[in-house]
Amino acid sequence: MYSRKRKEMVEMAKMYDIAIIGAGAAGLTAAFTAAGFSKKVVLIDKNLPGGECTWSGCIPSKSLINIAEEVHHAKKYTPDLQVDTSAVLKDIQDVIQKVYAGESPEVLKKSGIDFVNGYAKFVGPHAVEVEGERIEAQKIILSTGSSPMVPPIEGLDQVSYLTNETIFNLDSFPETMTILGGGAIGVELSQALNRLGVKVTLVEKFERILPKDEKDQVLMIQQRLIDEGVIIHTSATAVKASQQDGGIDLAIEKEGRETTITSEGLLVALGRKANVEGYDLEKAGVKYDSKSIHVDEHMETAAKGIYAIGDVTGPYQLSHMANYQGITATQNAILPINKKIDYENLTWCTYTDPELGRSGLSEEEAREKYGNDIRVYEHDYAEIDRANTKKGSIGSVKIILDKKGYILGASILGDRAGEIISQIQTIKALHINMGKLSGVIHPYPTYSEVLVKIGKKVYVDNLLNQPVVKTFNKARAGELPAEKIGIYGAAAAAGIGIANMAIKNNVKPKLGVKNGRLKEMPITPNAVSSQTKSKGKYVQAFPYIDSRQQAKKCLIGMLKGYQGVKIMQNEDNYIHAVAKSKVFKFKDDLEFYFNDVAQQIEFRSASRVGTSDAGVNRKRYEEMRRRYLSIASHNNRR
């Protein structure tokens, strides 16, 4: 009987190109992307479309923050202002419904996407069952999301605690609230609820809130919350919870002492856990653990043709990262060319007042990766005219660059930080030198003008870091030998244009071997080569000494003993070395190719700076040839 029913289900199965399980930020993005490729798409979710972001995350929390900010500013001029939090929650629900109207099943249908409301369970590698209906698809994308993580605190399961999934369903907010967790959710809601008149106590186990952000900026936010009336316990661990008449007691341990906090409400905001249970992932061959579904660099799981995106796979549980993963995974599922996921340009924003935006590496992370070979620029909001038009404005900007002036990371605390960090993100992702912002016109007065101010500093430092300018400054400071100052002075007369030309052109020419010979000689007028037909640039190849092995041994010995020359590449029949000039640190590329047929070492030398260098390549060649033959002769006598 059962097998007959199963057979009937298989015969009646609905077939799709792409099936997506989970209709949150990642799943919706994947669905619209697949539909854009004219694929037959089904989106499955046990709840309505929108996911955590629409119903209990980004949308309601930012609505609350906006309302709380309006109340906060109004209270400056109306200190006795009373807030009806039931009206606040109603307004938040209205906003949720407005956003949901743009992603409802009806809207999905108009876009060519079928929506199935139910719990999907795998019954095979590319088949799921939803409410007794079988659905099959060539490719499946898992975007099952995450849920609030609730720790095993004694008694917690016996109290009526709240999470971000339930707090916005209240009729009104309680008069007092304990918030457990000092991450982005806990900190944002602490400030917002406090501004609406709720007496908030925040508990964080680390020594400061927002432990992943820049310490100095976080401490400024922490002090702002304290000044506004939020009670903060850091380095504190929750050990027990119990329900009392009209409230909840939370026992915390801090510095070896236990303290009890009593409040009407308890909000648990300790992060998220991946939704991996209940889908029978094993039947599809999908590998996972309690933290995430395992994926490769293309967002594909261990089961071929099944992908995972969003919170359920991490490593960053952020809506914009979920969108990025959704687009990448869907394209990989559809197109023949796979694109790798790239987290190099990670960014986020915490929507406190003021906001805290982050892009790329922190200063600590950058120093750990690059040592002291970085440049750090900081600018205080107090030095921005637009910030000074707002009473009590605080903030700072920190930008971390590599030694050439390209962005490694940035952190911005201040009004409009989320918008300014987006500009930083664009510059970083497009690999634009920060110094170029010095010439970009920004409206005045704006907060983003701070980037122009930092850009001007970077531009000047970029100039000062150029080899020629460094040399001029050393000469001016008396750090160079007297007999050499005249040489540098003559170079100085040529102006900074030489330095600019050097920086632009001091790049590698096309090197290497092609069709068994050194590649065509570059166009630089100072190059010499044994492979050219040009009489003015021709030099003889080096002769073999006995075998290739012996010739190579002599050549490497010559190069290692030649001052200012460094071997960069040493292959079986090819050597690439770089010679650096003493004065301006201009680089010349030297290439040697061991031609066994002709029993000779082909040679090419070319300066990276495209101007004449008074025949230095030819002179170096002649000196190297002489040394090579001398070493070879000496070895033969032995």
XYZ file of C-alpha atoms in Angstrom:
638
model
C 0.000 0.000 0.000
C 2.760 2.435 1.022
C 4.911 1.637 -2.024
C 1.922 2.164 -4.338
C 1.248 5.570 -2.783
C 4.918 6.471 -3.120
C 4.880 5.413 -6.777
C 1.824 7.586 -7.413
C 3.594 10.552 -5.788
C 6.650 10.050 -8.015
C 4.468 9.905 -11.107
C 2.633 13.067 -10.037
C 5.783 14.948 -8.990
C 6.082 18.571 -10.045
C 9.246 19.246 -12.042
C 11.336 22.423 -11.850
C 14.674 23.733 -13.047
C 15.455 25.296 -9.659
C 13.905 24.553 -6.261
C 14.775 26.887 -3.394
C 14.068 25.906 0.205
C 13.744 28.988 2.387
C 12.215 32.323 1.364
C 14.333 34.731 3.370
C 16.748 37.330 1.978
C 18.999 34.707 0.346
C 16.165 32.563 -1.008
C 14.234 35.491 -2.486
C 17.374 36.786 -4.202
C 18.097 33.327 -5.613
C 14.515 32.948 -6.833
C 14.389 36.303 -8.621
C 17.857 35.662 -10.121
C 16.815 32.243 -11.463
C 13.549 33.662 -12.825
C 15.596 36.337 -14.557
C 17.336 33.536 -16.475
C 13.874 32.270 -17.563
C 14.142 29.168 -15.396
C 11.140 27.369 -13.936
C 11.463 28.156 -10.224
C 9.720 27.050 -7.041
C 10.278 28.723 -3.670
C 9.360 26.676 -0.592
C 8.989 27.908 2.985
C 7.039 26.809 6.055
C 6.379 30.514 6.738
C 5.443 33.442 4.520
C 8.123 34.933 2.215
C 10.469 37.511 3.707
C 12.269 35.486 6.334
C 13.915 36.842 9.445
C 14.926 40.119 7.783
C 11.361 41.172 6.958
C 9.467 39.771 9.931
C 11.820 39.964 12.910
C 15.182 41.415 11.881
C 16.305 44.299 9.699
C 12.911 45.830 8.910
C 11.229 45.915 12.352
C 14.458 46.720 14.235
C 15.340 49.652 11.971
C 11.756 50.905 12.184
C 12.042 50.814 15.971
C 15.394 52.612 15.835
C 13.977 55.373 13.616
C 10.983 55.934 15.917
C 13.212 55.901 19.007
C 15.527 58.497 17.469
C 12.588 60.806 16.762
C 11.395 60.430 20.367
C 14.907 61.011 21.705
C 15.280 64.311 19.866
C 11.761 65.393 20.806
C 12.517 64.770 24.491
C 15.303 67.348 24.366
C 12.628 70.007 24.013
C 9.753 68.152 25.724
C 11.367 66.374 28.701
C 8.096 64.987 30.079
C 7.072 63.362 26.784
C 5.295 60.013 27.329
C 5.356 57.317 24.652
C 2.564 54.850 23.919
C 4.656 51.796 22.964
C 1.559 49.942 21.721
C 1.258 52.624 19.031
C 4.983 52.195 18.269
C 4.560 48.446 17.775
C 1.530 49.020 15.537
C 3.574 51.381 13.336
C 6.322 48.762 13.124
C 3.813 46.135 11.982
C 2.568 48.556 9.315
C 6.120 48.909 7.985
C 6.552 45.118 7.950
C 3.366 44.726 5.901
C 4.499 47.417 3.463
C 7.785 45.588 2.823
C 6.024 42.202 2.648
C 3.705 43.574 -0.038
C 6.720 43.606 -2.370
C 7.584 39.934 -1.812
C 4.207 38.239 -1.303
C 3.222 35.013 -3.122
C 1.188 37.122 -5.568
C 4.230 39.228 -6.444
C 6.350 36.095 -6.803
C 3.785 34.552 -9.135
C 3.854 37.621 -11.395
C 7.628 37.168 -11.624
C 7.241 33.548 -12.712
C 8.038 32.018 -9.305
C 5.810 29.374 -7.712
C 5.532 29.625 -3.926
C 4.717 26.561 -1.826
C 3.867 27.130 1.831
C 5.052 24.076 3.761
C 7.941 22.159 5.336
C 10.249 20.541 2.766
C 11.950 17.220 3.487
C 14.341 15.417 1.158
C 13.204 12.066 -0.175
C 16.080 11.717 -2.636
C 19.098 13.560 -4.100
C 16.965 15.995 -6.115
C 13.492 15.484 -4.682
C 11.644 16.882 -1.675
C 8.247 16.253 -0.199
C 6.084 19.176 0.937
C 2.760 18.506 2.649
C 2.445 15.167 0.844
C 3.411 16.617 -2.533
C 6.619 15.572 -4.317
C 8.750 18.249 -5.968
C 11.770 17.468 -8.132
C 14.355 19.874 -9.531
C 17.565 19.705 -11.534
C 19.229 22.060 -9.024
C 18.274 22.764 -5.412
C 19.330 25.738 -3.292
C 19.106 25.562 0.497
C 18.464 28.862 2.254
C 16.856 27.628 5.452
C 18.219 30.518 7.525
C 18.930 30.682 11.242
C 17.136 30.971 14.568
C 17.957 32.760 17.834
C 20.575 30.862 19.796
C 19.381 30.158 23.363
C 22.125 28.944 25.744
C 21.609 26.231 28.397
C 21.278 28.684 31.297
C 19.690 27.123 34.364
C 15.975 27.881 34.504
C 15.893 29.807 31.233
C 13.545 27.315 29.616
C 11.103 27.908 32.484
C 10.750 31.680 31.999
C 8.871 33.673 29.351
C 11.946 35.165 27.679
C 11.844 37.081 24.402
C 13.971 36.916 21.238
C 13.996 39.119 18.167
C 11.416 36.705 16.688
C 8.864 37.421 19.437
C 9.531 40.924 20.776
C 7.811 42.692 17.872
C 4.650 40.631 18.410
C 4.065 42.184 21.843
C 1.088 44.466 22.428
C 3.386 46.935 24.229
C 6.892 46.974 25.603
C 7.490 46.233 29.317
C 8.613 49.065 31.582
C 11.893 47.319 32.426
C 13.986 44.983 30.260
C 17.159 42.928 30.715
C 18.957 42.256 27.439
C 21.357 39.330 27.367
C 24.020 39.862 24.697
C 26.065 42.888 23.628
C 26.266 42.154 19.914
C 24.617 44.252 17.223
C 21.039 43.134 18.013
C 21.396 43.589 21.772
C 23.085 46.987 21.531
C 20.697 48.402 18.912
C 17.606 47.337 20.838
C 19.088 48.502 24.168
C 19.452 52.053 22.925
C 16.139 52.112 21.076
C 14.048 50.718 23.943
C 15.773 52.977 26.456
C 14.892 56.016 24.338
C 11.244 54.958 24.354
C 11.234 54.980 28.151
C 12.035 51.328 28.924
C 14.609 50.965 31.694
C 17.237 48.714 30.105
C 20.029 46.619 31.637
C 22.490 45.104 29.144
C 24.620 42.047 30.037
C 27.693 41.105 27.974
C 30.210 38.333 28.751
C 33.151 40.073 27.036
C 34.966 43.081 28.482
C 33.154 45.403 26.076
C 30.101 45.419 23.844
C 30.466 44.853 20.074
C 33.722 42.885 20.514
C 34.347 42.536 16.746
C 34.617 46.289 16.131
C 37.397 48.821 16.767
C 37.876 49.159 20.522
C 38.197 52.957 20.748
C 35.037 53.521 18.746
C 33.093 50.865 20.648
C 34.002 52.475 23.959
C 32.566 55.757 22.658
C 29.278 54.000 21.814
C 29.293 52.224 25.163
C 29.677 55.517 26.992
C 26.904 57.085 24.887
C 24.504 54.317 25.974
C 25.495 54.755 29.625
C 25.004 58.530 29.389
C 21.512 57.957 27.979
C 20.585 55.711 30.907
C 21.360 52.127 29.835
C 22.917 50.066 32.645
C 25.725 47.931 31.194
C 27.369 44.912 32.824
C 30.425 43.735 30.862
C 32.606 40.704 31.705
C 29.396 39.257 33.182
C 27.977 35.757 32.697
C 24.341 34.764 33.144
C 24.083 31.724 35.428
C 20.404 31.343 36.341
C 16.946 32.645 35.409
C 13.695 32.347 37.338
C 10.149 33.605 36.880
C 8.795 35.818 39.677
C 5.483 37.580 40.140
C 5.417 40.236 37.448
C 9.010 39.774 36.398
C 12.103 37.665 35.714
C 15.176 37.348 37.904
C 18.484 36.878 36.097
C 21.481 35.932 38.225
C 24.806 37.060 36.731
C 28.372 36.388 37.824
C 30.849 39.238 37.581
C 34.355 39.359 39.027
C 33.620 36.305 41.151
C 30.473 37.799 42.686
C 26.859 36.938 41.887
C 24.245 39.655 41.357
C 20.564 39.369 40.527
C 18.837 41.640 38.005
C 15.048 41.847 38.127
C 12.957 43.166 35.248
C 9.587 42.648 33.593
C 11.105 41.359 30.380
C 14.167 39.341 29.378
C 15.447 39.517 25.797
C 17.954 36.854 24.700
C 20.177 38.257 21.941
C 23.162 35.907 21.885
C 23.541 35.298 18.192
C 22.058 32.850 15.705
C 22.172 29.105 15.047
C 21.861 27.500 11.627
C 18.567 25.801 10.724
C 19.813 22.349 9.694
C 17.434 19.989 11.487
C 14.222 18.490 10.128
C 15.003 18.603 6.396
C 16.428 15.034 6.103
C 19.563 16.450 4.488
C 21.233 13.053 4.837
C 18.938 11.583 2.185
C 20.350 14.077 -0.324
C 23.995 13.531 0.693
C 24.362 17.059 2.099
C 27.092 17.375 4.745
C 26.507 19.638 7.730
C 27.079 20.122 11.444
C 25.307 22.094 14.158
C 26.887 25.345 12.956
C 26.315 25.251 9.204
C 25.745 23.362 5.974
C 29.155 22.723 4.423
C 29.804 24.326 1.025
C 32.780 24.800 -1.282
C 34.034 28.063 -2.773
C 31.203 27.954 -5.330
C 28.528 27.564 -2.597
C 27.897 23.943 -3.656
C 27.367 21.293 -0.983
C 28.871 17.798 -0.917
C 25.844 16.725 -2.978
C 26.379 17.708 -6.605
C 23.774 20.152 -7.861
C 22.672 21.197 -4.370
C 23.802 24.601 -3.084
C 23.459 26.386 0.261
C 23.360 30.132 0.940
C 22.625 32.679 3.649
C 22.646 32.262 7.412
C 22.543 28.470 7.233
C 26.007 28.371 5.704
C 27.593 31.587 7.044
C 30.286 32.565 7.698
C 28.654 36.015 7.942
C 24.998 36.115 8.958
C 24.174 39.397 7.257
C 21.381 40.091 4.780
C 23.628 41.757 2.211
C 26.045 38.821 2.339
C 23.073 36.468 1.899
C 22.056 38.422 -1.215
C 25.591 38.173 -2.591
C 25.702 34.428 -1.948
C 22.240 34.005 -3.485
C 23.261 35.636 -6.763
C 26.582 33.768 -6.927
C 25.134 30.328 -6.137
C 22.214 30.720 -8.561
C 24.500 31.771 -11.403
C 26.764 28.809 -10.639
C 23.748 26.481 -10.689
C 22.657 27.789 -14.095
C 25.760 28.870 -16.019
C 28.598 26.594 -17.212
C 31.285 28.825 -15.668
C 31.504 28.713 -11.871
C 32.270 31.866 -9.927
C 34.134 31.685 -6.623
C 32.734 33.407 -3.563
C 34.960 36.222 -2.319
C 34.737 37.626 1.202
C 37.603 40.080 0.732
C 35.201 43.037 0.666
C 33.169 42.212 3.768
C 31.228 45.111 5.258
C 28.545 45.766 7.871
C 26.921 48.520 9.887
C 25.549 48.599 13.440
C 22.617 51.017 13.588
C 23.210 52.659 16.913
C 23.137 56.431 17.269
C 25.695 57.269 16.037
C 26.121 54.433 13.539
C 29.180 52.186 13.453
C 30.255 51.069 9.962
C 32.987 48.603 9.085
C 34.678 47.496 5.858
C 37.479 44.968 5.483
C 40.174 44.530 8.116
C 40.454 46.226 11.486
C 43.795 47.786 12.410
C 44.600 44.796 14.630
C 43.788 42.323 11.849
C 45.787 44.332 9.308
C 48.878 44.434 11.555
C 48.578 40.709 12.181
C 48.513 40.060 8.418
C 50.879 42.746 7.093
C 52.970 43.686 10.132
C 53.833 47.365 10.326
C 53.786 47.675 6.558
C 50.458 49.557 6.710
C 49.330 53.176 6.937
C 46.601 54.240 9.388
C 44.650 57.492 9.006
C 42.227 58.843 11.596
C 39.949 61.856 11.555
C 37.674 63.093 14.331
C 34.063 64.018 13.613
C 34.707 67.185 15.629
C 36.742 68.389 12.621
C 33.827 67.950 10.179
C 31.736 71.078 9.734
C 28.513 69.143 9.077
C 28.947 67.195 12.345
C 29.408 70.430 14.257
C 25.978 71.622 13.143
C 24.488 68.923 15.416
C 24.818 69.399 19.151
C 26.521 66.518 20.951
C 27.751 64.852 17.755
C 30.505 62.288 18.347
C 32.476 60.051 16.034
C 35.731 59.198 14.320
C 36.975 57.711 11.066
C 39.817 55.203 10.829
C 41.093 53.989 7.468
C 43.826 51.357 7.126
C 45.832 51.353 3.883
C 48.628 49.263 2.470
C 51.979 50.938 1.874
C 50.900 52.126 -1.600
C 47.668 53.773 -0.440
C 45.057 51.114 -1.205
C 42.337 50.361 1.361
C 42.704 47.289 3.567
C 39.919 48.241 5.952
C 37.978 51.067 7.541
C 35.837 51.756 10.568
C 33.542 54.750 10.928
C 31.651 55.840 14.010
C 29.298 58.742 13.457
C 26.140 59.992 11.812
C 25.602 58.524 8.329
C 28.414 56.014 8.911
C 26.489 53.367 6.971
C 26.401 55.606 3.900
C 30.023 56.729 4.177
C 31.292 53.171 4.637
C 29.487 52.303 1.397
C 31.661 54.836 -0.410
C 34.725 53.286 1.221
C 33.478 49.858 0.122
C 33.207 51.040 -3.471
C 36.711 52.478 -3.483
C 38.085 49.296 -1.929
C 36.244 46.886 -4.230
C 37.267 48.826 -7.369
C 40.874 48.998 -6.105
C 41.130 52.779 -6.331
C 43.977 54.478 -4.517
C 42.693 56.495 -1.567
C 44.838 59.428 -2.638
C 42.664 59.918 -5.726
C 39.806 61.147 -3.533
C 41.755 64.340 -2.911
C 40.572 65.682 -6.259
C 36.952 64.487 -6.078
C 34.468 67.288 -5.387
C 31.979 66.550 -2.580
C 29.013 68.732 -1.595
C 29.633 71.009 1.384
C 28.831 70.545 4.192
C 28.458 66.755 4.256
C 29.731 63.967 6.474
C 31.396 62.245 3.506
C 33.672 65.270 3.137
C 35.861 63.504 5.707
C 36.991 61.124 2.971
C 38.303 64.031 0.899
C 40.231 65.329 3.926
C 41.839 61.926 4.471
C 42.365 61.547 0.715
C 44.439 64.745 0.676
C 46.656 63.408 3.465
C 47.098 60.133 1.581
C 47.906 61.979 -1.648
C 50.683 63.945 0.040
C 52.062 60.818 1.713
C 51.973 58.980 -1.612
C 54.197 61.702 -3.045
C 56.526 61.646 -0.070
C 56.857 57.868 -0.375
C 58.022 57.986 -3.990
C 61.682 56.907 -4.329
C 62.870 60.175 -5.902
C 61.165 62.327 -3.270
C 62.587 60.190 -0.467
C 66.037 60.684 -1.945
C 65.560 64.460 -2.248
C 64.430 64.643 1.369
C 67.429 62.638 2.547
C 69.734 64.969 0.648
C 68.040 68.025 2.146
C 68.313 66.508 5.619
C 72.023 65.872 5.129
C 71.679 62.097 5.249
C 73.484 61.492 1.937
C 77.276 61.594 1.349
C 78.402 64.996 0.155
C 79.872 63.641 -3.096
C 76.446 62.258 -4.123
C 74.330 65.326 -3.414
C 75.323 66.869 -6.758
C 74.013 63.836 -8.618
C 70.672 63.991 -6.826
C 70.480 67.726 -7.243
C 70.730 67.312 -11.003
C 67.948 64.768 -10.892
C 65.893 67.147 -8.750
C 66.073 69.739 -11.493
C 63.956 67.413 -13.629
C 61.139 67.888 -11.106
C 58.611 65.564 -9.555
C 57.552 64.464 -13.049
C 60.375 61.913 -13.021
C 58.997 60.373 -9.858
C 55.497 60.257 -11.261
C 56.760 58.703 -14.487
C 58.736 56.118 -12.522
C 55.769 55.119 -10.413
C 53.523 54.746 -13.460
C 56.023 52.813 -15.570
C 57.996 50.827 -12.998
C 56.004 47.696 -13.745
C 57.042 44.346 -15.161
C 57.202 43.998 -18.948
C 55.884 40.790 -20.489
C 58.484 38.240 -19.489
C 59.091 34.578 -20.137
C 59.431 32.096 -22.962
C 57.269 31.528 -26.021
C 57.716 28.792 -28.641
C 61.062 27.778 -27.214
C 62.562 31.299 -27.321
C 62.488 34.385 -25.127
C 59.438 36.522 -25.856
C 59.661 39.503 -28.177
C 61.710 42.339 -26.745
C 59.739 45.189 -25.095
C 59.614 48.582 -26.746
C 61.759 50.322 -24.123
C 64.626 52.044 -25.979
C 67.296 50.850 -23.534
C 66.650 47.100 -23.867
C 69.280 44.697 -25.188
C 68.742 41.115 -26.310
C 70.423 38.213 -28.027
C 67.143 37.607 -29.852
C 66.664 40.936 -31.638
C 67.463 41.806 -35.247
C 68.055 45.423 -34.272
C 71.768 46.131 -34.593
C 71.709 48.793 -31.892
C 70.138 46.454 -29.313
C 71.807 43.154 -30.176
C 74.185 41.372 -27.802
C 75.678 37.893 -28.069
C 74.207 34.946 -26.216
C 76.323 33.406 -23.445
C 78.093 30.215 -24.606
C 77.462 26.909 -22.831
C 80.269 25.609 -20.650
C 80.284 21.843 -21.154
C 76.723 20.826 -20.195
C 73.678 22.946 -19.452
C 73.988 21.981 -15.786
C 77.548 23.318 -15.652
C 76.598 26.496 -17.521
C 73.690 27.116 -15.189
C 75.872 26.579 -12.137
C 78.328 29.204 -13.385
C 75.555 31.656 -14.301
C 73.845 31.395 -10.894
C 77.207 31.855 -9.182
C 77.749 35.010 -11.224
C 74.271 36.392 -10.431
C 74.560 35.709 -6.696
C 77.832 37.593 -6.569
C 76.564 40.580 -8.564
C 75.594 43.460 -6.265
C 72.013 44.736 -6.627
C 70.772 41.670 -8.512
C 68.202 39.240 -7.073
C 67.051 35.973 -8.647
C 63.239 35.977 -8.755
C 62.541 32.802 -10.730
C 64.737 29.742 -11.259
C 63.295 27.040 -13.496
C 64.886 24.157 -15.385
C 65.791 26.188 -18.485
C 64.811 29.734 -17.505
C 66.055 32.300 -14.985
C 64.507 35.680 -14.244
C 66.439 38.183 -12.122
C 65.870 41.820 -11.164
C 68.599 44.452 -10.944
C 67.782 47.534 -8.854
C 69.638 50.811 -9.479
C 71.366 52.372 -6.475
C 70.098 55.910 -6.953
C 66.419 55.843 -7.907
C 65.682 52.163 -7.262
C 64.582 51.718 -10.881
C 64.258 48.040 -11.772
C 65.733 46.178 -14.750
C 64.520 42.695 -15.657
C 67.205 40.196 -16.697
C 66.219 36.972 -18.447
C 68.279 33.907 -19.320
C 66.995 31.009 -21.428
C 69.047 27.809 -21.782
C 68.729 26.763 -25.428
C 70.004 23.167 -25.563
C 69.706 22.988 -29.357
C 71.937 26.022 -29.927
C 74.070 25.213 -26.830
C 73.841 28.808 -25.607
C 72.151 30.990 -23.007
C 69.836 33.502 -24.637
C 69.763 36.854 -22.815
C 67.501 39.856 -22.506
C 67.703 42.923 -20.261
C 65.164 45.779 -20.168
C 64.492 48.627 -17.748
C 60.931 49.018 -16.497
C 61.097 52.815 -16.729
C 60.696 53.642 -20.394
C 63.490 56.213 -20.778
C 67.121 55.958 -21.749
C 69.493 55.058 -18.932
C 72.753 55.841 -20.737
C 73.293 52.215 -21.798
C 73.282 50.683 -18.326
C 71.740 47.436 -19.632
C 74.477 46.979 -22.220
C 77.207 47.829 -19.700
C 75.753 45.397 -17.189
C 75.544 42.703 -19.886
C 79.205 43.150 -20.771
C 80.242 42.980 -17.112
C 78.074 39.906 -16.476
C 79.416 38.113 -19.561
C 82.978 38.813 -18.457
C 82.293 37.505 -14.922
C 80.454 34.436 -16.241
C 83.323 33.468 -18.545
C 85.818 34.088 -15.741
C 83.929 31.765 -13.370
C 83.616 29.142 -16.118
C 87.346 29.323 -16.894
C 88.204 29.011 -13.208
C 85.951 25.962 -12.799
C 87.483 24.280 -15.861
C 91.025 24.730 -14.482
C 89.902 22.956 -11.321
